[in-house]
Coordinates of C-alpha atoms and ligand atoms in Angstrom, one line a residue:
X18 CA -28.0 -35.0 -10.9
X19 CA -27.7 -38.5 -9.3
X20 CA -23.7 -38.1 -8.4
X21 CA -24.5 -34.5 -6.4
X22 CA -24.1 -35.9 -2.6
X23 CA -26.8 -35.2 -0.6
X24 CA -25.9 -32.5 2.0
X25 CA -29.0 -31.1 4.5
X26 CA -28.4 -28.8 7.1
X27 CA -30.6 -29.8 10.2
X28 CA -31.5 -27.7 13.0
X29 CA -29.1 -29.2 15.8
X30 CA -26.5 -27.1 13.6
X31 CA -24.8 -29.8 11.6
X32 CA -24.5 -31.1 8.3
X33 CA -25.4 -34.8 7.2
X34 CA -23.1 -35.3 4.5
X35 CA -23.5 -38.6 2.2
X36 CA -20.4 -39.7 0.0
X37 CA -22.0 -41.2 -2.9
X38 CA -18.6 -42.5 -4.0
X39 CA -18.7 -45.2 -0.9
X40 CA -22.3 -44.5 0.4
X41 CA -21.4 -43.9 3.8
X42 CA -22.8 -40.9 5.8
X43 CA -21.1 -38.0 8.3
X44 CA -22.5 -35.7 10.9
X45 CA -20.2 -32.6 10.3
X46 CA -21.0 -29.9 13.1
X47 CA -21.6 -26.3 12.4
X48 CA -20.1 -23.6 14.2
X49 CA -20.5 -19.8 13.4
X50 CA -22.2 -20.6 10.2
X51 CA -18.8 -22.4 8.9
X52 CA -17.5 -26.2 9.2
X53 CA -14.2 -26.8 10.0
X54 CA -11.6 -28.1 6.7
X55 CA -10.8 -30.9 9.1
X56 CA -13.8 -32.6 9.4
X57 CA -14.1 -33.2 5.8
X58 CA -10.8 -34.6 6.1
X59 CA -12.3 -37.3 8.0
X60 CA -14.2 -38.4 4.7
X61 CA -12.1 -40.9 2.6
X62 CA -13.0 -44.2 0.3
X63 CA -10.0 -45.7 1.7
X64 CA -7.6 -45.6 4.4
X65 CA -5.0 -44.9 2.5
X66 CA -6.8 -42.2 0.1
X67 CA -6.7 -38.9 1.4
X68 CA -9.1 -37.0 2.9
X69 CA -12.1 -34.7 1.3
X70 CA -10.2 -31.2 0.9
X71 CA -12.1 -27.9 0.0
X72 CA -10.5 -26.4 -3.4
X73 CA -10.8 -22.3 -2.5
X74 CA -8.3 -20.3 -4.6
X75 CA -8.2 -16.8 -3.2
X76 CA -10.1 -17.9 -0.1
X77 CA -13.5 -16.3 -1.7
X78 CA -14.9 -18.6 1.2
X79 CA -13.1 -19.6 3.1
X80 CA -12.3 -18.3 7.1
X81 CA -9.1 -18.1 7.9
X82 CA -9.3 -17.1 11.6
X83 CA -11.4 -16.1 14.3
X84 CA -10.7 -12.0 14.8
X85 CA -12.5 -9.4 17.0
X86 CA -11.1 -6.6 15.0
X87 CA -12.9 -5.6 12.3
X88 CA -16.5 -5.9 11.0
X89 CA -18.0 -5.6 7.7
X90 CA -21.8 -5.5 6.3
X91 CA -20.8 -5.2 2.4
X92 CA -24.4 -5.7 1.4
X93 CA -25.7 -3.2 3.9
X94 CA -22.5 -0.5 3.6
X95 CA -21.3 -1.0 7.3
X96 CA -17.7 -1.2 8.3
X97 CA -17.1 -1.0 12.5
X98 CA -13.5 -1.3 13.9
X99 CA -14.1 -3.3 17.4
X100 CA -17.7 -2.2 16.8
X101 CA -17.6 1.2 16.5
X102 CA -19.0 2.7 13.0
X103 CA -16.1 3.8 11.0
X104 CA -18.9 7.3 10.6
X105 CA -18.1 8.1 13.9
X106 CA -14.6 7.3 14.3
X107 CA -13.4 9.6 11.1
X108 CA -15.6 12.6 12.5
X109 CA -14.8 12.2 16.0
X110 CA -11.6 10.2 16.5
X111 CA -8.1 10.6 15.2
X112 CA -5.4 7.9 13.5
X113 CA -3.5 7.6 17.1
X114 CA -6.7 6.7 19.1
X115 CA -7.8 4.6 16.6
X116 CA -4.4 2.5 16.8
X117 CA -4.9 2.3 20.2
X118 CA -8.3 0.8 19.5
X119 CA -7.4 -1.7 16.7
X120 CA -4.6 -2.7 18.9
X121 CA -6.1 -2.9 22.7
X122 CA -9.7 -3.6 21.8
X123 CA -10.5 -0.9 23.8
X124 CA -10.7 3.1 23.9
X125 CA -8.2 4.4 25.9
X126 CA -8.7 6.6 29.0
X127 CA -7.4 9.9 29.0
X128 CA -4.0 8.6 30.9
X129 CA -3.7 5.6 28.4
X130 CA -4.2 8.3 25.6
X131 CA -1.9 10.2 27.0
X132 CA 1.1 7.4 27.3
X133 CA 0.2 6.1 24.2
X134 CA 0.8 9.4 22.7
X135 CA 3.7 9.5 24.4
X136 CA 5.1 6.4 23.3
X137 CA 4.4 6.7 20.1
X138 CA 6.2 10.6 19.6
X139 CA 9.2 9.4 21.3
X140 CA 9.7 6.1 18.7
X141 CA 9.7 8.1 15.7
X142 CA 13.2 8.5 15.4
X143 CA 15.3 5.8 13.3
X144 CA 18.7 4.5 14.0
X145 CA 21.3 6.7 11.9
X146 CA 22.1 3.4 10.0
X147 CA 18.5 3.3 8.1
X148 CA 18.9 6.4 6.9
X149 CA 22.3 5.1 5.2
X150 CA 20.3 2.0 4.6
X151 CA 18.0 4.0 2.6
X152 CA 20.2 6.3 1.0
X153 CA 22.1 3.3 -0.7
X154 CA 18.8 2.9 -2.7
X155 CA 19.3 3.9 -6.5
X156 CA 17.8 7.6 -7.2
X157 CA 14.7 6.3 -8.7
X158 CA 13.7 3.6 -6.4
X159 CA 10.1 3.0 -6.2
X160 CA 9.3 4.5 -2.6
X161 CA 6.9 1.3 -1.5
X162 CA 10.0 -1.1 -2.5
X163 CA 12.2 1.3 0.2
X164 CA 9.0 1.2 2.6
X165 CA 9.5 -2.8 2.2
X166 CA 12.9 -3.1 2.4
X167 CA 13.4 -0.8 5.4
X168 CA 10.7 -2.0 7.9
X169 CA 12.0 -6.1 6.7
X170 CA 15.9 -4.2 8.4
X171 CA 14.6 -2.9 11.4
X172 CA 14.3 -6.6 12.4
X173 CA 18.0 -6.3 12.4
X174 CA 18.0 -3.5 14.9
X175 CA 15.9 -5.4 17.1
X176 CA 16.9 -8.6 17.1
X177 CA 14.9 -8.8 20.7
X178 CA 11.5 -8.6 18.5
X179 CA 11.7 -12.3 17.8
X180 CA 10.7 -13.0 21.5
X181 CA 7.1 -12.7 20.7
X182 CA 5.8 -14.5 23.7
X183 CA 7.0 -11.6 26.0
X184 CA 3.7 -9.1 25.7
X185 CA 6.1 -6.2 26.9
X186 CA 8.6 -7.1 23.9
X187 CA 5.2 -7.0 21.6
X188 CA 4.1 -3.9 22.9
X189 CA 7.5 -2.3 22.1
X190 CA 7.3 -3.3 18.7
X191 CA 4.2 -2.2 17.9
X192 CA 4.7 1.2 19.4
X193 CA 8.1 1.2 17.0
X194 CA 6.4 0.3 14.1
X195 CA 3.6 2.9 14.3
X196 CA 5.9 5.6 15.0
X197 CA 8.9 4.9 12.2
X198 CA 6.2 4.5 9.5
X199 CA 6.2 7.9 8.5
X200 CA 9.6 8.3 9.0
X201 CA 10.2 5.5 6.6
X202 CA 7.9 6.5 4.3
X203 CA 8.5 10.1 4.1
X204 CA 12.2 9.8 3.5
X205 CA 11.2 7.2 0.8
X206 CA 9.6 10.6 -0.7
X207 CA 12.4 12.7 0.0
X208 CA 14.5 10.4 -1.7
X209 CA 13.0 10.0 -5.3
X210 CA 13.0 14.0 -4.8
X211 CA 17.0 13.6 -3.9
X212 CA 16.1 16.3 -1.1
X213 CA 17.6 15.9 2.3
X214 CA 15.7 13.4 5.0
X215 CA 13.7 15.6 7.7
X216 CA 14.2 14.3 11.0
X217 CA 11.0 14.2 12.8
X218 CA 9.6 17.1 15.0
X219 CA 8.1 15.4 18.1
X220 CA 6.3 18.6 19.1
X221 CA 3.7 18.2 16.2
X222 CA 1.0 15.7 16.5
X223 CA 1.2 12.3 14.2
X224 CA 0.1 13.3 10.8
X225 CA 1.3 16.8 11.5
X226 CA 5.2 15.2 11.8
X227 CA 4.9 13.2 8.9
X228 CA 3.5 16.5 6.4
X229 CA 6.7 18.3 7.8
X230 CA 8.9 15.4 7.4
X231 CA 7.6 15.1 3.9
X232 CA 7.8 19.0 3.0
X233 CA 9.9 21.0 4.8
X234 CA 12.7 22.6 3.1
X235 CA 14.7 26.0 5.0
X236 CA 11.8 27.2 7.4
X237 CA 12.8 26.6 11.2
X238 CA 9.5 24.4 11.3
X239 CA 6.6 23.4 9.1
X240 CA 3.2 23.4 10.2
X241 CA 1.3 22.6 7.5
X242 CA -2.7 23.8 7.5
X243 CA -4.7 21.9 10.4
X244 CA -7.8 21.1 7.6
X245 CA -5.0 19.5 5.4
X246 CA -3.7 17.6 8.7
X247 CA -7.4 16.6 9.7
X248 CA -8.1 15.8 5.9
X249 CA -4.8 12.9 6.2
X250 CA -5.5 12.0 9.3
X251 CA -9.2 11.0 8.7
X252 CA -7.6 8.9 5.5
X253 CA -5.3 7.4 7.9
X254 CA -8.3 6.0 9.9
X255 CA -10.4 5.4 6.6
X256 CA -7.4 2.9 5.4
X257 CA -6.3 1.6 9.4
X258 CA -7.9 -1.7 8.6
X259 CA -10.1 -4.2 6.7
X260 CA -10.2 -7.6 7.8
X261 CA -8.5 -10.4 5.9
X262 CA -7.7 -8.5 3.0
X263 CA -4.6 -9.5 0.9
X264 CA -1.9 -7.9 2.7
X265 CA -3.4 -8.7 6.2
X266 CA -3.8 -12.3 4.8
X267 CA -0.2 -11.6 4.4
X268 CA 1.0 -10.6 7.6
X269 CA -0.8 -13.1 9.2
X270 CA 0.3 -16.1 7.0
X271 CA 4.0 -14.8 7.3
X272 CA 3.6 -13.7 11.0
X273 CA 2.2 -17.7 11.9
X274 CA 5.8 -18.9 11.2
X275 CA 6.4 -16.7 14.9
X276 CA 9.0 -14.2 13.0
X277 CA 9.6 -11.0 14.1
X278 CA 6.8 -8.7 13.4
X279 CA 8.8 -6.2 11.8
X280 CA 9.4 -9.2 8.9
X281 CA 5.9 -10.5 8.8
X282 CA 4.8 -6.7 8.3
X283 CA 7.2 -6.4 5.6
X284 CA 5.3 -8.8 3.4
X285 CA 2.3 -6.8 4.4
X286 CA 4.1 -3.9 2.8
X287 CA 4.7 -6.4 -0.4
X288 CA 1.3 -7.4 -1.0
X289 CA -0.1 -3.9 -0.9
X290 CA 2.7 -3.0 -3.3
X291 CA 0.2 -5.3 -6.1
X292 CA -2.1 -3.3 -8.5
X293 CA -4.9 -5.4 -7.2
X294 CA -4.7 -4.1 -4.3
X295 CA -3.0 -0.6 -3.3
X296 CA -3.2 1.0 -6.8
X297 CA -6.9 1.5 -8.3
X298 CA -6.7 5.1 -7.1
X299 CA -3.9 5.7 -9.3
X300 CA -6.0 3.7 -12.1
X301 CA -8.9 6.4 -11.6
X302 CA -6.4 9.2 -12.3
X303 CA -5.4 8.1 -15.4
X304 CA -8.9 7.3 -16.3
X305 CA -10.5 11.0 -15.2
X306 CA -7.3 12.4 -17.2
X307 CA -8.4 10.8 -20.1
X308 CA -11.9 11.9 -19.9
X309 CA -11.0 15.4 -19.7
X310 CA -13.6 17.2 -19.8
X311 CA -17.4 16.8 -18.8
X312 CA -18.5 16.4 -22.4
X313 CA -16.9 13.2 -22.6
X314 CA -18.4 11.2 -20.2
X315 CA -21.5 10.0 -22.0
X316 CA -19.0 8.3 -24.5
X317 CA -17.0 7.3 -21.8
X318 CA -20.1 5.4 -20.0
X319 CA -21.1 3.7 -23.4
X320 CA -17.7 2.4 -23.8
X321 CA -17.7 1.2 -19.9
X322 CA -20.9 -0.4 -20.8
X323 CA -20.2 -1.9 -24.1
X324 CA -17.2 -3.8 -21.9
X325 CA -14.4 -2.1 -23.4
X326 CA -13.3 -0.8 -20.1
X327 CA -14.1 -0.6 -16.6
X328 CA -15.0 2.4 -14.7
X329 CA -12.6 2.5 -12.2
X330 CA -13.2 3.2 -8.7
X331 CA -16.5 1.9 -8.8
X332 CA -17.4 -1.7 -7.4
X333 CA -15.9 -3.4 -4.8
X334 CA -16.1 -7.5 -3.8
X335 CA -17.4 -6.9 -0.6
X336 CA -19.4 -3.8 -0.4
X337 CA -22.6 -4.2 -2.6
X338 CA -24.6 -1.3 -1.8
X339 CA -22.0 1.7 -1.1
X340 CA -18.7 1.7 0.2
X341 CA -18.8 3.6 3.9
X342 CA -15.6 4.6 3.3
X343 CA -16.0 6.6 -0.3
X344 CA -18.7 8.8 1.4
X345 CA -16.2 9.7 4.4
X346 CA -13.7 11.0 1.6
X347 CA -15.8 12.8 -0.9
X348 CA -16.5 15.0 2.1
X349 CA -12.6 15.4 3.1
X350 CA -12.1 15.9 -0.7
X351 CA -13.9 19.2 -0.3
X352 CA -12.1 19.9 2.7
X353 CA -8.6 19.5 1.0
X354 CA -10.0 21.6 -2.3
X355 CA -10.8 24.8 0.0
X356 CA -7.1 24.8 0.8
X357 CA -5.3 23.7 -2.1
X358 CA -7.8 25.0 -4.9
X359 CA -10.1 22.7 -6.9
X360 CA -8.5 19.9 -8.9
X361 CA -10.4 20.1 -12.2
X362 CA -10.6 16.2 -11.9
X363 CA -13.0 16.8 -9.3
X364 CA -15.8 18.1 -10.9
X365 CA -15.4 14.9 -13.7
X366 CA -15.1 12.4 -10.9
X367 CA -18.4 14.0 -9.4
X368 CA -20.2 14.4 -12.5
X369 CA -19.4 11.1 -13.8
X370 CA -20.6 9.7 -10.3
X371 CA -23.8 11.1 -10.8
X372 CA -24.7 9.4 -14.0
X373 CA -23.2 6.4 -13.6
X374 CA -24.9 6.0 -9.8
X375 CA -28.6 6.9 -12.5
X376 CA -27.3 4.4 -15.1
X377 CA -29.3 1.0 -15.2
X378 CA -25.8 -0.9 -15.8
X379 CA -24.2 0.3 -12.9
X380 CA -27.6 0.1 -10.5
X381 CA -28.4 -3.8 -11.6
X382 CA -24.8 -4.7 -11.2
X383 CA -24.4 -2.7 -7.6
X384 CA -21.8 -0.7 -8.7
X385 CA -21.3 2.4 -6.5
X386 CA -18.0 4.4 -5.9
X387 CA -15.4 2.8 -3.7
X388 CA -12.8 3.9 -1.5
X389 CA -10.2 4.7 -4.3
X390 CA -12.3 7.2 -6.4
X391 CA -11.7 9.9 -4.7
X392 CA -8.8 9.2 -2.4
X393 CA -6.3 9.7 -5.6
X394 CA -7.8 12.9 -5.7
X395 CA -7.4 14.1 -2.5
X396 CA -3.6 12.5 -2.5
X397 CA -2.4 14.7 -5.9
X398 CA -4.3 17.9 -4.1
X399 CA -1.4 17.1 -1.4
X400 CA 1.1 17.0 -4.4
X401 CA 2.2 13.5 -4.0
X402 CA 2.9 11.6 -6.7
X403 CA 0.8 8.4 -7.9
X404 CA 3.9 6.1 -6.3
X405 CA 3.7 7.6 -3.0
X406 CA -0.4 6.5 -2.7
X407 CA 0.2 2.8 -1.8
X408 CA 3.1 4.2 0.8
X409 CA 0.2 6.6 2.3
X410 CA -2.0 3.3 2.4
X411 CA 0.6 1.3 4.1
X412 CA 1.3 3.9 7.0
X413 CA -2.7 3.8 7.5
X414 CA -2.8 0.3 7.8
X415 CA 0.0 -0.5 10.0
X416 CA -2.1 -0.9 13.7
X417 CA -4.4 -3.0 11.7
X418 CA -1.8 -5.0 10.3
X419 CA -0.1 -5.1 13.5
X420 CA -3.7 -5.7 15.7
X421 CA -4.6 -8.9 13.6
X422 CA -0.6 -10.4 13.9
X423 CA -1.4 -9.5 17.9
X424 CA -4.7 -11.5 17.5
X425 CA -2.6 -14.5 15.5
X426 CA 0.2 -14.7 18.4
X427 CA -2.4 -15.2 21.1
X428 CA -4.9 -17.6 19.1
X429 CA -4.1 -20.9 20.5
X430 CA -6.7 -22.2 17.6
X431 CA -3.9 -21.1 15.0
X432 CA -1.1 -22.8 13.2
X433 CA 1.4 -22.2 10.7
X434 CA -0.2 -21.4 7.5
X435 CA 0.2 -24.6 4.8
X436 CA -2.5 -24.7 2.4
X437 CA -3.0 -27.9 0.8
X438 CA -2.3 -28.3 -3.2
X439 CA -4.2 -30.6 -5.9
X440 CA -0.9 -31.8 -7.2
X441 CA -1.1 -31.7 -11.4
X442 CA 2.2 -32.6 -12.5
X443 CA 4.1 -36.0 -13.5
X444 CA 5.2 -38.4 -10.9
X445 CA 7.9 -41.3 -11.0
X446 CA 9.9 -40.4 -13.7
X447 CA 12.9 -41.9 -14.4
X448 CA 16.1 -39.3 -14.3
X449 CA 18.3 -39.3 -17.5
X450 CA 21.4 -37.7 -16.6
X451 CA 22.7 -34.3 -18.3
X452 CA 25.4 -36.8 -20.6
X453 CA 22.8 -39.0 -21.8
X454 CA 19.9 -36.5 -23.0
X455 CA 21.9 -34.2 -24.6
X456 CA 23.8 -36.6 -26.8
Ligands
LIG23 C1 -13.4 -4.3 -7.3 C2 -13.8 -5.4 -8.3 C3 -12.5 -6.1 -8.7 C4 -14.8 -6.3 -7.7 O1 -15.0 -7.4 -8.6 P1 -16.0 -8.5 -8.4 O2 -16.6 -8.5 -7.0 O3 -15.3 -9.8 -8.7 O4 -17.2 -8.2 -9.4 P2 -17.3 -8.8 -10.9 O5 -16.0 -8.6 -11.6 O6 -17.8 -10.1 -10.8 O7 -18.3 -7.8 -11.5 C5 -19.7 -8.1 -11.6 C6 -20.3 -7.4 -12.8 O8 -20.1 -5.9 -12.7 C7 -19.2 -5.5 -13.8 N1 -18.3 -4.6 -13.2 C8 -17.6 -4.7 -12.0 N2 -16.9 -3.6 -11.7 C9 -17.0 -2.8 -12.8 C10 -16.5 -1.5 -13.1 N3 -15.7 -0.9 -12.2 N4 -16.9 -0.9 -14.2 C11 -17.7 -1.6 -15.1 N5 -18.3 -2.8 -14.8 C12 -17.9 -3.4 -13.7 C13 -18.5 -6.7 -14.3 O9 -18.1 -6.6 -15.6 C14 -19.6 -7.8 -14.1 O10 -20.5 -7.6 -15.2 P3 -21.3 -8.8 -15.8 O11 -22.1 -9.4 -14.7 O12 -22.0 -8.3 -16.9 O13 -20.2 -9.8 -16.2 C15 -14.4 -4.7 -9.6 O14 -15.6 -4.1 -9.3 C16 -13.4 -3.8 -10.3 O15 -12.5 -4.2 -11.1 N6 -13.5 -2.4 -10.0 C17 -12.6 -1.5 -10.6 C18 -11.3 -1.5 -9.9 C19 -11.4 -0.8 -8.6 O16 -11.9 0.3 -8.4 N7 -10.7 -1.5 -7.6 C20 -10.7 -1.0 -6.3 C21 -11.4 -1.8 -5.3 S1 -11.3 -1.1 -3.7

C-alpha cells in the first residue's frame, strides 16, 4: 500500500496531504466537515500539469452549496424544513404556509399569512395564450412534457423575470409560479381527458382550486370532500422539498447561468420527468398489481430476495432507518380510503410491509418503506392516472425548487455550474476531408 498518500486529519481542522507522486506536502483546511475542490487544485507535479481534481459522478459526495433550507438525518429518519420537523408541519401546517416557510425562512405572521394568501389566489389565472399554447399539444401528450413546456413559455410572458437582482421582480415570480402550477397542471389533466380547461375558482383555498380545476364538469362549483383536500394538501407538504436532490440539482445548476426562473424551473420539471426520480410510485403499482392477492407475497419475497427483482418502494439512498415521510402517508392513505372506499392494493401493500419490515434481508440491508409506497396509492384512490403522479410531485415541489434558486441568486460564494471532465477521447488527429476518405 506504499503508493496510498498519506492523508491525517489533525485537530486544528485541516488535512496534511502528501503527494507521493512529487513528495511534497499541503495543509488543506477543513470547513464544515468538507474541503474545498479548489484547494486540491493547488496540488500539481508541474506547473503546467493540472491540478488534483475530485472524480464524483452523481455528486454521491460531494456539496454543492451552502443552503439553510432543508435538513436531513437519513440514518436517524429526520427530515426538518428550516428546522421544523416535517411531523409537525403535515399535522399542523398547510402547503401555502409552508411555501411561505421554504421561501422566507421564516413563519409568517397572521398579516403575512394573510397577503401571502392573497397573492398567491390572485396569480392563479394564466394568460389566455397558454391555454392555446397548451391546447396545440397533440391529444395524447404526456401531461409532465405540457407541465415542462408551459412553465419554460411563461418566461415569454414575463420577459421582466430575467431581472433577477430586483428582489420585488423575484418575489413576483415566485408568487406566479406557485399559483399557475395547478393551473398548468390540471389543464395538462384535462387535456389527455379532451375535457374543457376549468378556470380557477379563487374563492376555494389552494389544493381545494386545483381538485375543482381538475374535476369539475356542469355543477356551478365543485367542492370536493375537505378529508380528500387535507389528504393532498398534506402530500403537497410531504413532496415541497428535499435538498439537493436531482431536479433541485437541476434548477440550481440551470438557474446559476442567472436565467429567468421560470426557465431554470422548467428543467426542474425535466429532471423529475426521469424514472429515477418522479416515478417509483407508479413502479409499486404495477408491482402490488402483479401480486394480487395476499397469498402471493411469500413467493413474491423469495423472488425479491433471490435478486430477481426489487421490492419497490422500499429503500431509499438517504434514509437508512425509515423514511419520515412514508409514515406521514400511510396515515393519509387511510384518510383518503374512508372517502373513496378501500383500494384492494392496500391491504397487499400493508401486508407485504409487515413481512418484509420481519424479513432478515430487508432488516440487515435497512430497507424500510419509502415515500413512494404508498403515495401511488393514495394518488389512484383520487382517480388520477399513473402520468399525472410526477405532475402532483412537481406542483409540491415548486417553493422548494424556487427557495433553493432564491438561496443560489443571493450566494455570493456561487458560480455558474461547470463540472470538470477526465477527457477520454483522441487528440491531434489529422482531418481527412469528406473526398478523400470516402474514395
Ligand atoms: C432507492 C434505491 C435506488 C437506493 O439505492 P442505494 O442506496 O444505492 O442502495 P443499494 O442499491 O446499494 O442497495 C443496498 C442493498 O440493498 C438491496 N436493495 C436495495 N433496495 C432494494 C429493494 N427495493 N428491494 C430489494 N433489495 C433492495 C440491494 O440489492 C443491495 O443488496 P446487496 O448488498 O446484497 O447487493 C434502492 O433502494 C431502490 O432501487 N429501491 C426501489 C426503488 C424505489 O422505491 N425508489 C424510490 C426512492 S424514493
Amino acid at each position: 500500500m506504499t503508493d496510498v498518500p498519506a492523508v491525517t486529519a489533525n485537530e486544528a481542522g485541516s488535512l496534511t496531504v502528501r503527494d507521493n507522486r512529487t513528495g511534497s506536502e499541503y495543509e488543506v483546511p477543513i470547513t464544515d466537515g468538507t474541503i474545498k475542490a479548489a484547494d486540491l487544485g493547488k496540488i500539481r507535479v508541474s506547473e503546467e500539469e493540472p491540478g488534483l481534481a475530485v472524480y464524483d459522478p452523481g455528486f454521491v459526495n460531494t456539496a454543492s452549496c451552502r443552503s439553510a433550507v432543508t435538513f436531513i438525518d437519513g440514518d436517524k429518519g429526520i427530515l426538518e424544513y428550516r428546522g421544523y420537523p416535517i411531523e409537525q408541519l403535515a399535522e399542523k401546517s398547510n402547503f401555502l404556509e409552508v411555501a411561505y416557510l421554504l421561501i422566507h425562512g421564516e413563519l409568517p405572521t397572521k398579516e403575512q399569512y394573510d397577503n401571502w394568501e392573497h397573492e398567491i389566489t390572485y396569480h392563479t389565472f394564466v394568460h389566455e395564450n397558454v391555454k392555446t399554447f397548451m391546447q396545440g399539444f397533440r391529444y395524447d401528450a404526456h401531461p409532465m412534457g405540457m407541465m415542462m413546456a408551459s412553465v419554460g413559455a411563461l418566461s415569454t410572458f414575463y420577459p421582466d423575470a430575467r431581472n433577477i437582482g430586483d428582489p420585488d421582480n423575484r418575489h413576483m415570480q415566485m408568487v406566479r409560479m406557485i399559483a399557475k402550477m395547478p393551473t398548468l397542471g390540471a389543464w395538462s389533466f384535462r387535456h389527455a381527458q379532451g375535457k374543457p380547461y376549468i378556470y380557477p375558482d379563487n374563492d376555494l383555498g389552494y389544493t381545494a382550486n386545483f381538485l375543482s380545476m381538475l374535476f369539475k364538469m356542469s355543477e356551478k362549483k365543485f367542492e370536493a370532500d375537505p378529508r380528500l383536500v387535507k389528504a393532498l394538501d398534506v402530500l403537497f407538504i410531504l413532496h415541497a422539498d428535499h435538498e439537493q436532490n436531482c431536479s433541485t440539482n437541476a434548477v440550481r445548476s440551470v438557474g446559476s447561468s442567472q436565467v429567468d426562473p421560470y426557465s431554470a424551473v422548467a428543467a426542474g420539471v425535466g429532471a423529475l420527468y426521469g424514472p429515477l426520480h418522479g416515478g417509483a410510485n407508479e413502479a409499486v403499482l404495477r408491482m402490488l398489481r402483479r401480486i394480487g392477492k395476499k397469498e402471493n407475497i411469500p413467493a413474491f419475497i423469495e423472488g425479491v430476495k433471490a435478486g430477481n427483482e426489487k421490492l419497490m418502494g422500499f429503500g431509499h439512498r438517504v434514509y437508512k432507518n425509515f423514511d419520515p415521510r412514508a409514515t406521514i402517508i400511510k396515515k393519509a392513505c387511510d384518510d383518503v380510503f374512508e372517502v373513496t372506499g378501500v383500494n384492494p392494493l392496500l391491504e397487499i401493500a400493508k401486508e407485504l410491509e409487515k413481512i418484509a419490515l420481519e424479513d432478515e434481508y430487508f432488516v440487515k440491508r435497512k430497507l424500510y418503506p419509502n415515500v413512494d409506497f404508498y403515495s401511488g396509492l393514495i394518488y389512484e384512490a383520487f382517480q388520477f392516472p399513473p402520468e399525472m403522479f410526477t405532475v402532483l410531485f412537481a406542483i409540491g415541489r415548486t417553493p422548494g425548487w424556487l427557495a433553493q434558486w432564491l438561496e443560489l441568486v443571493q450566494d455570493k460564494e456561487q458560480k455558474i455550474a461547470r463540472p470538470k471532465q477526465i477527457y477520454t477521447g483522441d487528440r491531434q488527429l489529422d482531418f481527412v476531408p469528406a473526398s478523400e476518405r470516402w474514395k
